[in-house]
Every structure is written in structure tokens, then in C-alpha cells.
Coordinates of C-alpha atoms in Angstrom, one line a residue:
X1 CA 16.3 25.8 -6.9
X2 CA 16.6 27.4 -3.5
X3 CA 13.4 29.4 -4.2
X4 CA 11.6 26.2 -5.5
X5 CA 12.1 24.5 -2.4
X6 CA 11.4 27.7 0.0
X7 CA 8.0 27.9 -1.3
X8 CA 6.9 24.5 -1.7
X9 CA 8.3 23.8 1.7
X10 CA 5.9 26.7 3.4
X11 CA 3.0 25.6 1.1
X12 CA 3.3 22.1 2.7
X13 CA 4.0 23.5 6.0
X14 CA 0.7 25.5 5.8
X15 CA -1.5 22.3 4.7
X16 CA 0.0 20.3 7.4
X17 CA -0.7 22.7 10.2
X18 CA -4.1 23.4 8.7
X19 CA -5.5 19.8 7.5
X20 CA -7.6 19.3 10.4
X21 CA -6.6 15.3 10.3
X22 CA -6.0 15.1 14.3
X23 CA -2.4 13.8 13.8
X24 CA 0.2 14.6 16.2
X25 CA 3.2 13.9 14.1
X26 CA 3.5 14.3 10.0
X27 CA 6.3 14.6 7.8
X28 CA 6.3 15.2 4.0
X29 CA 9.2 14.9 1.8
X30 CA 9.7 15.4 -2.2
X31 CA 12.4 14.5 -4.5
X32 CA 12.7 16.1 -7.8
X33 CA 13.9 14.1 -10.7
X34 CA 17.5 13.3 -10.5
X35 CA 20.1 12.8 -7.3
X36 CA 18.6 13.9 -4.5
X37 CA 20.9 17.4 -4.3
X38 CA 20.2 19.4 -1.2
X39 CA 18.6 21.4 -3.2
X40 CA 16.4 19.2 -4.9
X41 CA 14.3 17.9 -2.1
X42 CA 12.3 19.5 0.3
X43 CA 11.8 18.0 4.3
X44 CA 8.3 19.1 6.4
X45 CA 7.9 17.5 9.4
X46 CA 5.3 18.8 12.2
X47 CA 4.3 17.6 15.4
X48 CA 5.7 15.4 18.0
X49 CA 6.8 11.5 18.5
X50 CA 5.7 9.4 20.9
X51 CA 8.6 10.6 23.3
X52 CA 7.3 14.3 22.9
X53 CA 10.3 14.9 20.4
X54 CA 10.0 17.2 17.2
X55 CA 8.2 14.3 14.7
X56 CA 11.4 14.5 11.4
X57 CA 12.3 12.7 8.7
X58 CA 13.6 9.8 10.8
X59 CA 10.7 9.0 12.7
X60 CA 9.0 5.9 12.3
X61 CA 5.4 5.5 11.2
X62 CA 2.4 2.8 10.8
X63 CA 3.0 2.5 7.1
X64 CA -0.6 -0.1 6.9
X65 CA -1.2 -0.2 3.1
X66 CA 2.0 0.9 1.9
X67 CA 3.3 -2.1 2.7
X68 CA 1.5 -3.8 -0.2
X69 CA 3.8 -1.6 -2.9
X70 CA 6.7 -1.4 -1.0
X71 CA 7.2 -5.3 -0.2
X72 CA 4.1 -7.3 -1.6
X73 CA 4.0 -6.0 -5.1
X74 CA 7.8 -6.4 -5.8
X75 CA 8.2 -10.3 -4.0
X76 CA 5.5 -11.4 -6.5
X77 CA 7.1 -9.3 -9.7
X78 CA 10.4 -11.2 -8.8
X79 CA 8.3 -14.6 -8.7
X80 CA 7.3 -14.0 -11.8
X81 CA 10.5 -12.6 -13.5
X82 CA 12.0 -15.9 -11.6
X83 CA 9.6 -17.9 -13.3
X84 CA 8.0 -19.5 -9.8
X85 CA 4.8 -18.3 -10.5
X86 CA 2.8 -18.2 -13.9
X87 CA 0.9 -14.8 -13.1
X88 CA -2.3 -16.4 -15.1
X89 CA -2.5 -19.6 -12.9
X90 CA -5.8 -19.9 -11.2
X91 CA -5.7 -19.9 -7.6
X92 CA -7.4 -23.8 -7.9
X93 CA -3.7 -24.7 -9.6
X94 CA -1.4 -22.8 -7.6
X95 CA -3.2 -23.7 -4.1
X96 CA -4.8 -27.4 -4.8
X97 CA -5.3 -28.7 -1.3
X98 CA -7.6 -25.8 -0.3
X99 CA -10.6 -28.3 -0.9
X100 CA -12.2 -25.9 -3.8
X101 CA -14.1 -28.7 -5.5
X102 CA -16.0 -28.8 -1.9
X103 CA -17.2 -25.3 -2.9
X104 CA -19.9 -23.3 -4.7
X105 CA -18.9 -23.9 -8.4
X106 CA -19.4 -19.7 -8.4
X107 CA -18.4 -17.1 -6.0
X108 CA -15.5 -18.0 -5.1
X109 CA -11.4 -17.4 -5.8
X110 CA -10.9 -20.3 -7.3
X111 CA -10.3 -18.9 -10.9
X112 CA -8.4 -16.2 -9.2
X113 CA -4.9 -15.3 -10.6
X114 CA -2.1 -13.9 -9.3
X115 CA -2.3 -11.0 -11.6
X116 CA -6.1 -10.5 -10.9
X117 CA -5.1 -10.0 -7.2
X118 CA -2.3 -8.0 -7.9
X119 CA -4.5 -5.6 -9.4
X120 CA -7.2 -5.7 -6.9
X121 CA -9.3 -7.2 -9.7
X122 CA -10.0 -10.6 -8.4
X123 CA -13.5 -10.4 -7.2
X124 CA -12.5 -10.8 -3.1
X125 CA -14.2 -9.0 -0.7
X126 CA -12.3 -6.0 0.5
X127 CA -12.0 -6.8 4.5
X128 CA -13.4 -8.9 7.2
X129 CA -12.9 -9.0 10.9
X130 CA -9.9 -11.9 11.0
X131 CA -9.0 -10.5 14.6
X132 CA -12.5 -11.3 16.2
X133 CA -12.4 -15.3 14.6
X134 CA -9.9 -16.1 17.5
X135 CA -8.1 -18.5 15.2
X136 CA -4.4 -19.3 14.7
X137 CA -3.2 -17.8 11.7
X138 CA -2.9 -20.6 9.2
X139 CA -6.6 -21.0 10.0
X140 CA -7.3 -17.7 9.6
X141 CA -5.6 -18.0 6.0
X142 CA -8.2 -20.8 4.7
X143 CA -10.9 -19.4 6.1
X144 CA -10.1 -16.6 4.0
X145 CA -9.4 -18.8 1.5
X146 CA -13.0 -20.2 1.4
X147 CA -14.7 -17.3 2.2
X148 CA -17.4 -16.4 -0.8
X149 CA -16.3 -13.5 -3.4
X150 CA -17.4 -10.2 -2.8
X151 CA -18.5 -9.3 -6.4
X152 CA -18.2 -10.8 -9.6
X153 CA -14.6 -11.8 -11.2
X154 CA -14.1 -8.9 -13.9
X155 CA -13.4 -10.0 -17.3
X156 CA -10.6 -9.0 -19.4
X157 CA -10.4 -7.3 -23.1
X158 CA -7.1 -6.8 -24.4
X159 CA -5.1 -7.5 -21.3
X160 CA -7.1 -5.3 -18.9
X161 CA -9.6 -6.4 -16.3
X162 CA -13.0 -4.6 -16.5
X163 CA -13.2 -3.4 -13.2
X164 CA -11.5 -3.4 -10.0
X165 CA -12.6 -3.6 -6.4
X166 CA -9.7 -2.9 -3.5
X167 CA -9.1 -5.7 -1.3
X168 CA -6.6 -6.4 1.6
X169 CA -8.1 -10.1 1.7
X170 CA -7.2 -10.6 -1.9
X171 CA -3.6 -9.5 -0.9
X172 CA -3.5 -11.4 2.3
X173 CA -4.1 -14.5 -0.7
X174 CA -1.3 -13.4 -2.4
X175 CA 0.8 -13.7 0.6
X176 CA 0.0 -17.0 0.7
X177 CA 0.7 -17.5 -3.2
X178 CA 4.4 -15.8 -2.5
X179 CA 4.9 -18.4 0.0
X180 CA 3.9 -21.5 -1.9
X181 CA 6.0 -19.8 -5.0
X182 CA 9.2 -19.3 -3.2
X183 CA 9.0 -22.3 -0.8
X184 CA 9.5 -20.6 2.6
X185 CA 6.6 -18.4 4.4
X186 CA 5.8 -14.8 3.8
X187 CA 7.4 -13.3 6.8
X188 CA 10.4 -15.1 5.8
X189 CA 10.4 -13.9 2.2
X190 CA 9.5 -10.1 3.3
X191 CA 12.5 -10.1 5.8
X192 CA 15.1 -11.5 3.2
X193 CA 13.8 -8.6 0.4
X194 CA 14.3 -6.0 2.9
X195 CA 17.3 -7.3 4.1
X196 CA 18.4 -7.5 0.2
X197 CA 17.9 -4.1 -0.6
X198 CA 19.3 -2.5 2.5
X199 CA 16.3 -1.0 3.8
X200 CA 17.2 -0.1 7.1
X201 CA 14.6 2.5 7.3
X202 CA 11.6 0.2 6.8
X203 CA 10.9 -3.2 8.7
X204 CA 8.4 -5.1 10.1
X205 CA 9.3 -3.7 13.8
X206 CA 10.4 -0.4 15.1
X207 CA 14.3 -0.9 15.9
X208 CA 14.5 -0.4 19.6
X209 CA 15.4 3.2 20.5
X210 CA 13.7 4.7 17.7
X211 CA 11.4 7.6 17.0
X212 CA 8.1 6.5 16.8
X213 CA 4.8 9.0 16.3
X214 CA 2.2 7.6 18.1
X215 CA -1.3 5.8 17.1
X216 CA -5.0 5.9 18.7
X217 CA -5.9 3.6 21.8
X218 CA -6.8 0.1 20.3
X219 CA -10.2 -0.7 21.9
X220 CA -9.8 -4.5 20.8
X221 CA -5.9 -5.0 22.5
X222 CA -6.6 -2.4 25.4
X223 CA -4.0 -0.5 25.4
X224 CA -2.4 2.7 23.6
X225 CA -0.4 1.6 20.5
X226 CA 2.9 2.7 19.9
X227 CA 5.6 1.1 17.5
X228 CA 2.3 -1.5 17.2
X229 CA 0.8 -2.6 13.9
X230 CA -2.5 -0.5 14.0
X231 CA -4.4 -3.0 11.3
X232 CA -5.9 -5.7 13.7
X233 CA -5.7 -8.2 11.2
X234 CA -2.2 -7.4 10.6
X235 CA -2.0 -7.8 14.2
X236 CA -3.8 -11.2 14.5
X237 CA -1.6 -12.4 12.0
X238 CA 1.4 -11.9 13.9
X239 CA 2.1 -8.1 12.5
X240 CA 4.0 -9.2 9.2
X241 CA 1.7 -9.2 6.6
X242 CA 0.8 -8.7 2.9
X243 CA -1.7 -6.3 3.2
X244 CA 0.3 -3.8 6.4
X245 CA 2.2 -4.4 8.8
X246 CA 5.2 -2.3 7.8
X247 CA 6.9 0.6 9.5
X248 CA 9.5 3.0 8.0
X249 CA 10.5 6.8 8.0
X250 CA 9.7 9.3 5.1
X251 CA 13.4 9.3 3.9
X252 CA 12.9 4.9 3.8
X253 CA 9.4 5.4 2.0
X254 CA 10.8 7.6 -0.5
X255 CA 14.1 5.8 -1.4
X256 CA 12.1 2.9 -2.0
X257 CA 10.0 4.7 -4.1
X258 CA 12.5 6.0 -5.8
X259 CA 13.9 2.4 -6.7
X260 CA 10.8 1.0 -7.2
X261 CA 9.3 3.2 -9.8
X262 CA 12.4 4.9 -11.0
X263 CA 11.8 6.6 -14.7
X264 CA 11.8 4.6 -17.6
X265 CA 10.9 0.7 -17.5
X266 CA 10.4 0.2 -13.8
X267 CA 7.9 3.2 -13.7
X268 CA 6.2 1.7 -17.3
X269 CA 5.5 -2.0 -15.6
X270 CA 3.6 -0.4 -12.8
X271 CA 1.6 2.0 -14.4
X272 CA 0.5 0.2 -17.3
X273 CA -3.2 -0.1 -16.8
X274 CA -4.1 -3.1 -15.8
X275 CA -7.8 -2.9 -14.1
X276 CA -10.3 -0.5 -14.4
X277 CA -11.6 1.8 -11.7
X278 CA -15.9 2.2 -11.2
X279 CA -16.9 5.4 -13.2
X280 CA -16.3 8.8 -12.0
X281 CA -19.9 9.3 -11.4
X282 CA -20.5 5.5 -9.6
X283 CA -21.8 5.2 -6.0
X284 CA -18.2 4.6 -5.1
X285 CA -15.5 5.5 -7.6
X286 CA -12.3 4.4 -7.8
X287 CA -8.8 5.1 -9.6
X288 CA -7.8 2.8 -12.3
X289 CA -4.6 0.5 -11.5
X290 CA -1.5 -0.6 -13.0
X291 CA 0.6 -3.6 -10.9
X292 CA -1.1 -2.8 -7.4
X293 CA -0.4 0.9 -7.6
X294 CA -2.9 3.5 -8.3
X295 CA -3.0 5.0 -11.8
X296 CA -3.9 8.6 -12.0
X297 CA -7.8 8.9 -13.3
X298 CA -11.2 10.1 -11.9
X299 CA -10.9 8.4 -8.1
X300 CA -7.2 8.4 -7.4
X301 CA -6.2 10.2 -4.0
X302 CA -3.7 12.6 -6.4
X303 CA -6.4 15.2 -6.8
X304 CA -6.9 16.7 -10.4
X305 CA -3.5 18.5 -11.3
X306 CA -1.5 15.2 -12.4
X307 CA 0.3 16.6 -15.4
X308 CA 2.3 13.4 -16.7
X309 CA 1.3 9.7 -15.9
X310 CA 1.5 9.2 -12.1
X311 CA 1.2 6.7 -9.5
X312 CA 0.3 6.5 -5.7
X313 CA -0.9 4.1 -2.8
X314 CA -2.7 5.4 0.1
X315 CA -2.8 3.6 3.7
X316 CA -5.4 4.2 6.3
X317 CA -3.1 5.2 9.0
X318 CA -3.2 8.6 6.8
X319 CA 0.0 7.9 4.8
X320 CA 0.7 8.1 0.7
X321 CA 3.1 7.8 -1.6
X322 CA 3.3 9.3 -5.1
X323 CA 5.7 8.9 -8.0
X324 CA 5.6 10.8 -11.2
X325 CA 7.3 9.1 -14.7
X326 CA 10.0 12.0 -14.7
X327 CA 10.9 10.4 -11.2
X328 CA 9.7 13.4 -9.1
X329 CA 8.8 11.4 -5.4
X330 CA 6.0 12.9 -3.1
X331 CA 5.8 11.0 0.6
X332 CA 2.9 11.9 3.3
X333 CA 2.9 10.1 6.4
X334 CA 1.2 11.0 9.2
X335 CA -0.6 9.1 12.5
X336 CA -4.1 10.1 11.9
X337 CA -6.6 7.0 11.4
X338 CA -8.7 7.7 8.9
X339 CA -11.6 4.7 9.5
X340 CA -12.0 6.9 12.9
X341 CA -14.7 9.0 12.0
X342 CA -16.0 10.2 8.9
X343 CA -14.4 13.5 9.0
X344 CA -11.4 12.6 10.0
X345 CA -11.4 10.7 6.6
X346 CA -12.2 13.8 4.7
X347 CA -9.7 15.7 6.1
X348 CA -7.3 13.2 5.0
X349 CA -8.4 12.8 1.8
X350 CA -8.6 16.4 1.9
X351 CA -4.8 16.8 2.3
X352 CA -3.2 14.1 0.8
X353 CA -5.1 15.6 -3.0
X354 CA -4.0 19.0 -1.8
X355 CA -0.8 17.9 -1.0
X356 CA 0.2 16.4 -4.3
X357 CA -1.4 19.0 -6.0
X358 CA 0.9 21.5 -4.7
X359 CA 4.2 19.0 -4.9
X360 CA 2.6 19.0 -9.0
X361 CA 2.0 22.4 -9.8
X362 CA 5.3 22.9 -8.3
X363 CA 7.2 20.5 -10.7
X364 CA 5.9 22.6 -13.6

């Protein structure tokens, strides 16, 4: 065991140091199936915070999409197990004073479901400016709300949508469904789940005092963002919310994901497939999904070494997270941007597929 985690440590080590991302802080940590034994995890961390301490496993990062497994995805599961919310409701049922008869009869969300945006297959565009609209944030939510679909609603055969297209907008609906479901407002709902399951190594805010690893200079706000939502429609929408928002610490990523998709049932429900990625060979292809999680297939940011059914969510502030059905956990988080500049994004992409290819072969 010792040996295991001696090599797979320096492996990861080497990739970090050598990714070419631009991050000054980044910290990777793997659980092997089973109680997290000394032995049976392995801690990387390189870099620096925001104070110009050694970045570790208790320093806080910008989790952006992360946020959507880690709090969205299990507040509208629990709707649903609660029986608040009929996950095959169309969005004109669930949300009826959003004026929809006042809209094109097609391309729009009004047929959406709760389960169509859960699995990115609802047919909503995948982002739009909300910070530049200079518009309270209930506004901002029906504007959304009435803006046209981005592509066709995908059909289903035998349970499973036809396609998928990803979408923080369709997510940021979702909030909104949450909301209506459980009678209070997203931020509220978010802060009780966190607060239920004790996560005191993810929140919405940075405790005071903490470890932070530094982001970019926002352009938009002026100023050099640190323990701040990068996502500047999280932002303008007051920094909680569906789509990112969320901060946390490699050892709070992964004992969430641990929870979450722990082996056996909990794992099965989220990687069931639900929605169907574009082919391998399309302009833009994309991994299949299960409940809002990535399922490994042609696309997925796992690389090609998945032995095993796997899943993983990726978030543009150049973090992932990775869970395998024998309950093996892989967590990359790092500060580098990746909608910065084209190579930057390779060299993320780049590591993260390198990075659970290693954690993989080394679990065989």
C-alpha cells in the first residue's frame, strides 16, 4: 500500500509541475475504496495561496461547476424522493406565471422538465452574459426564463434523452424549480443542505481566515479576485447559485464525493444513462450523462483508461471530480481559468485526462 501511494503520489506530482495550466496553487487527492486509511489515500498539493503559503489540502478553491453535483443535483434528487417535485412536469406546470402562452409556441423551455435539465438535455442554451444586463436578479431569472432555446428539445426512447447539450442556464432554471418545490429560495435551501450534512469544508463563502489560492484579475469588477466567485453570472446573482458559486478544499470535495456517489445504489442512480452525448467524431463531442454527472464514453474529461463505470464533473476554474463504482475518489482543483485562452484550456484538459488516467491505471 505504501508503495501504491509513493508512486502515484510522484506521478501526480510530475503532471502538476509539468501541466503548463498557469495555476499557482493545485492540490489532488485520491481515496481508494474503503475508509480512508493513511494508507489508502494519497495528498499532492503544489503551489502557493493567496497569502504566499504552501497551497494543501485545506486550501480553499473557486469550485464554479462543481457546485452543480455537489449541491444542485442532490437538492433536486431529495425533491423528488420528497415527492415536491414530479421530475416529468413541464416547466409551463411547475412555473405557470412566467407568461409562456405569450411565447413562440416552439423554441422555448416551456416543455422542459426537471429531469431534462438535470441531465443537460433540455434544449437551453449553454450561457449568456446575465452580468452585462444590469438587472436585479429576479429579473435576471425571467429573462432567462423567456429567453429562446438553444437547440431542439431531444426526444426520449426508453427513458433516455437523444442528445444532450451542457447548460449553466438550464441549471440556473432549476434553481428556480428547487425553490418553487421547497417553498423558500435557492440560497436558502443550499445553505440548509450544507449545513445538514456538515460540510464545513465547502460553502458559499470563504470562512474568514482561510487559505484561499488566488484567481485572475476580473476585467468586468476591476479588481484581483480572491475568496470571489470567479463566474460573473454567479456573481451578478449575488454569488450563490445553481450553476457555481461554491468554494471548498480538496479533502471537502472529496468527502462529498464520497457520500454522494458511494458504491452500490447511490453510485447506480447517477450513472445510469440518462442523455446521450454528440458522437465521438461530431464538431463538438460530448460525454454521455447520467443525473447531471458525466458518464464515461467518447467526450468525457476522464481520458481513455476508465476500466469500470465512472463518473466526473469538470468546472472552468480548472477543477474535477471523479468517482469510480468500486468507490475509488479522484479530486483536481486548481486556480487556472480555462475560458482564458485557448491553450490554457488544452493544458487543462490535457491534465485533468492525464490525471485520472494515472489515478486509474493505478487502481488496477
Amino acid at each position: 500500500m505504501e508503495r501504491w501511494s509513493a508512486d502515484l503520489a510522484a506521478g501526480i506530482e510530475g503532471l502538476l509541475r509539468s501541466a503548463g495550466t498557469g495555476a499557482s496553487a493545485a492540490v489532488a487527492i485520491v481515496l481508494r475504496p474503503g475508509s480512508p486509511e493513511p494508507g489508502d489515500q494519497v495528498v499532492v498539493a503544489v503551489g502557493e495561496d493567496a497569502a504566499g503559503a504552501p497551497a494543501s489540502v485545506d486550501t480553499w478553491f473557486d469550485l464554479a461547476s462543481l457546485t452543480k453535483v455537489l449541491v444542485t443535483v442532490p437538492l433536486v434528487l431529495g425533491c423528488m424522493r420528497q415527492g415536491l417535485l414530479d421530475p416529468d412536469a413541464p416547466l409551463e406546470d411547475l412555473l405557470p406565471d412566467v407568461g409562456w402562452t405569450w411565447m413562440p409556441p416552439t423554441g422555448t423551455l416551456a416543455r422542459a422538465t426537471p429531469m431534462s435539465l438535470l441531465c443537460h438535455a433540455s434544449g437551453a442554451a449553454p450561457t449568456t452574459p446575465l452580468y452585462t444586463w444590469g438587472v436585479d436578479e429576479r429579473t435576471a431569472l425571467y429573462r432567462v426564463l423567456h429567453l429562446p432555446a438553444g437547440s431542439p428539445a431531444p426526444r426520449t426512447r426508453d427513458g433516455v434523452f437523444d442528445h444532450n447539450a451542457y447548460s449553466d442556464l438550464g441549471f440556473i432554471v432549476l434553481g428556480e424549480v428547487i425553490a418553487r418545490a421547497m417553498g423558500t429560495t435557492f440560497r436558502e435551501a443550499a445553505a440548509a443542505y450544507l449545513a445538514r450534512h456538515a460540510d464545513e469544508h465547502l460553502a458559499f463563502a470563504v470562512p474568514g481566515g482561510a487559505a484561499v489560492a488566488p484567481m485572475d484579475h476580473c476585467g468586468w469588477r476591476e479588481r484581483d479576485l480572491v475568496g470571489e466567485v470567479h463566474d460573473r453570472n454567479a456573481a451578478s446573482l449575488g454569488g450563490v447559485a445553481p450553476h457555481a458559486g461554491l468554494f471548498g478544499t480538496a479533502s471537502g470535495v472529496a468527502a462529498a464525493v464520497a457520500r454522494l456517489a458511494r458504491p452500490g445504489p447511490a453510485f447506480e442512480e447517477l450513472a445510469r444513462l440518462r442523455s446521450r452525448g454528440p458522437a465521438a467524431d461530431a464538431a463538438a463531442p460530448a460525454p454521455d450523462r447520467g443525473l447531471g454527472w458525466e458518464i464515461a464514453s467518447p467526450g468525457w474529461s476522464g481520458g481513455s483508461l476508465a476500466r469500470g463505470r465512472m463518473i466526473g464533473q469538470i468546472g472552468s476554474t480548472g477543477t474535477g471530480a471523479w468517482a469510480h463504482e468500486s468507490g475509488q475518489i479522484a479530486i483536481l482543483l486548481t486556480n487556472c481559468v480555462t475560458a482564458v485562452t485557448t491553450a490554457q484550456r488544452a493544458a487543462v484538459a490535457s491534465l485533468r485526462r492525464r490525471f485520472v488516467e494515472l489515478t486509474t491505471a493505478s487502481s488496477g
